[in-house]
């Protein structure tokens, strides 16, 4: 279910302030993020993030194509280790 159009996209205010401060100062260091539900807005384009996936941080560089998506979409929480091999009966 999507969020109401009346409310608009969810953007963490503290994270938005960190991004604006980093852009003003020209700081290129990645910003650590635990809030995976935050929507990517156009102001985030060109910023490096480290998004927590429950165990460690995934490095993500935000591009224009990512606007409108959530931060958590780019840091998978599950590791696919492959399917088990089939045992063929003789």
Coordinates of C-alpha atoms in Angstrom, one line a residue:
X1 CA 0.0 0.0 0.0
X2 CA 1.4 3.4 -0.9
X3 CA 1.4 6.6 1.1
X4 CA -1.4 9.1 0.8
X5 CA -0.9 11.8 -1.8
X6 CA -2.1 14.4 0.7
X7 CA 0.7 13.5 3.1
X8 CA 3.4 13.5 0.4
X9 CA 6.6 11.4 0.4
X10 CA 8.2 10.5 3.8
X11 CA 11.6 12.2 4.1
X12 CA 13.5 12.0 7.4
X13 CA 14.0 15.7 8.4
X14 CA 17.3 15.0 10.2
X15 CA 18.7 13.2 7.2
X16 CA 17.6 16.0 4.9
X17 CA 19.4 18.5 7.1
X18 CA 22.6 16.4 7.0
X19 CA 22.5 16.2 3.2
X20 CA 22.0 20.0 2.9
X21 CA 24.9 20.7 5.3
X22 CA 27.1 18.2 3.4
X23 CA 26.3 19.9 0.1
X24 CA 26.9 23.4 1.4
X25 CA 30.3 22.5 2.9
X26 CA 31.3 20.3 -0.1
X27 CA 31.8 17.3 2.2
X28 CA 32.0 14.1 0.0
X29 CA 32.1 11.7 3.0
X30 CA 29.3 9.1 3.0
X31 CA 26.4 9.7 5.3
X32 CA 25.4 6.7 7.5
X33 CA 21.7 5.9 7.4
X34 CA 19.6 3.5 9.5
X35 CA 16.3 4.8 8.2
X36 CA 15.6 2.6 5.2
X37 CA 12.0 3.9 4.8
X38 CA 13.1 7.4 3.8
X39 CA 12.2 8.4 0.2
X40 CA 14.9 9.6 -2.1
X41 CA 14.2 13.2 -3.1
X42 CA 16.1 15.2 -5.9
X43 CA 18.2 17.0 -3.2
X44 CA 19.9 13.6 -2.5
X45 CA 21.3 13.2 -6.0
X46 CA 25.1 13.1 -6.0
X47 CA 25.4 12.2 -2.4
X48 CA 27.1 9.0 -1.0
X49 CA 25.2 7.0 1.6
X50 CA 26.0 4.0 3.8
X51 CA 22.6 2.3 4.3
X52 CA 22.3 -0.2 7.2
X53 CA 21.0 -3.6 6.1
X54 CA 20.7 -5.1 9.6
X55 CA 24.3 -6.4 9.8
X56 CA 26.6 -3.9 8.0
X57 CA 26.4 -0.9 5.8
X58 CA 26.0 -1.0 2.0
X59 CA 27.6 1.9 0.1
X60 CA 25.2 3.6 -2.3
X61 CA 25.7 6.6 -4.6
X62 CA 22.4 8.3 -5.4
X63 CA 21.7 9.1 -9.1
X64 CA 18.7 10.7 -10.8
X65 CA 17.1 7.3 -11.6
X66 CA 16.7 6.6 -7.9
X67 CA 14.5 9.6 -7.1
X68 CA 11.1 8.4 -5.7
X69 CA 12.4 5.1 -4.5
X70 CA 13.2 4.2 -0.8
X71 CA 16.7 4.0 0.5
X72 CA 16.2 0.5 1.7
X73 CA 15.7 -0.8 -1.8
X74 CA 19.3 -0.4 -2.6
X75 CA 20.7 -2.3 0.4
X76 CA 19.4 -5.9 0.3
X77 CA 18.9 -7.6 3.7
X78 CA 19.0 -11.2 2.5
X79 CA 21.9 -13.1 1.0
X80 CA 21.1 -15.6 -1.7
X81 CA 23.5 -18.5 -1.5
X82 CA 22.1 -20.5 -4.5
X83 CA 19.8 -23.4 -4.8
X84 CA 20.7 -26.8 -3.5
X85 CA 21.9 -29.3 -6.0
X86 CA 19.4 -32.0 -7.0
X87 CA 19.9 -35.5 -6.0
X88 CA 19.1 -37.8 -8.9
X89 CA 17.9 -41.3 -7.9
X90 CA 19.3 -44.1 -10.1

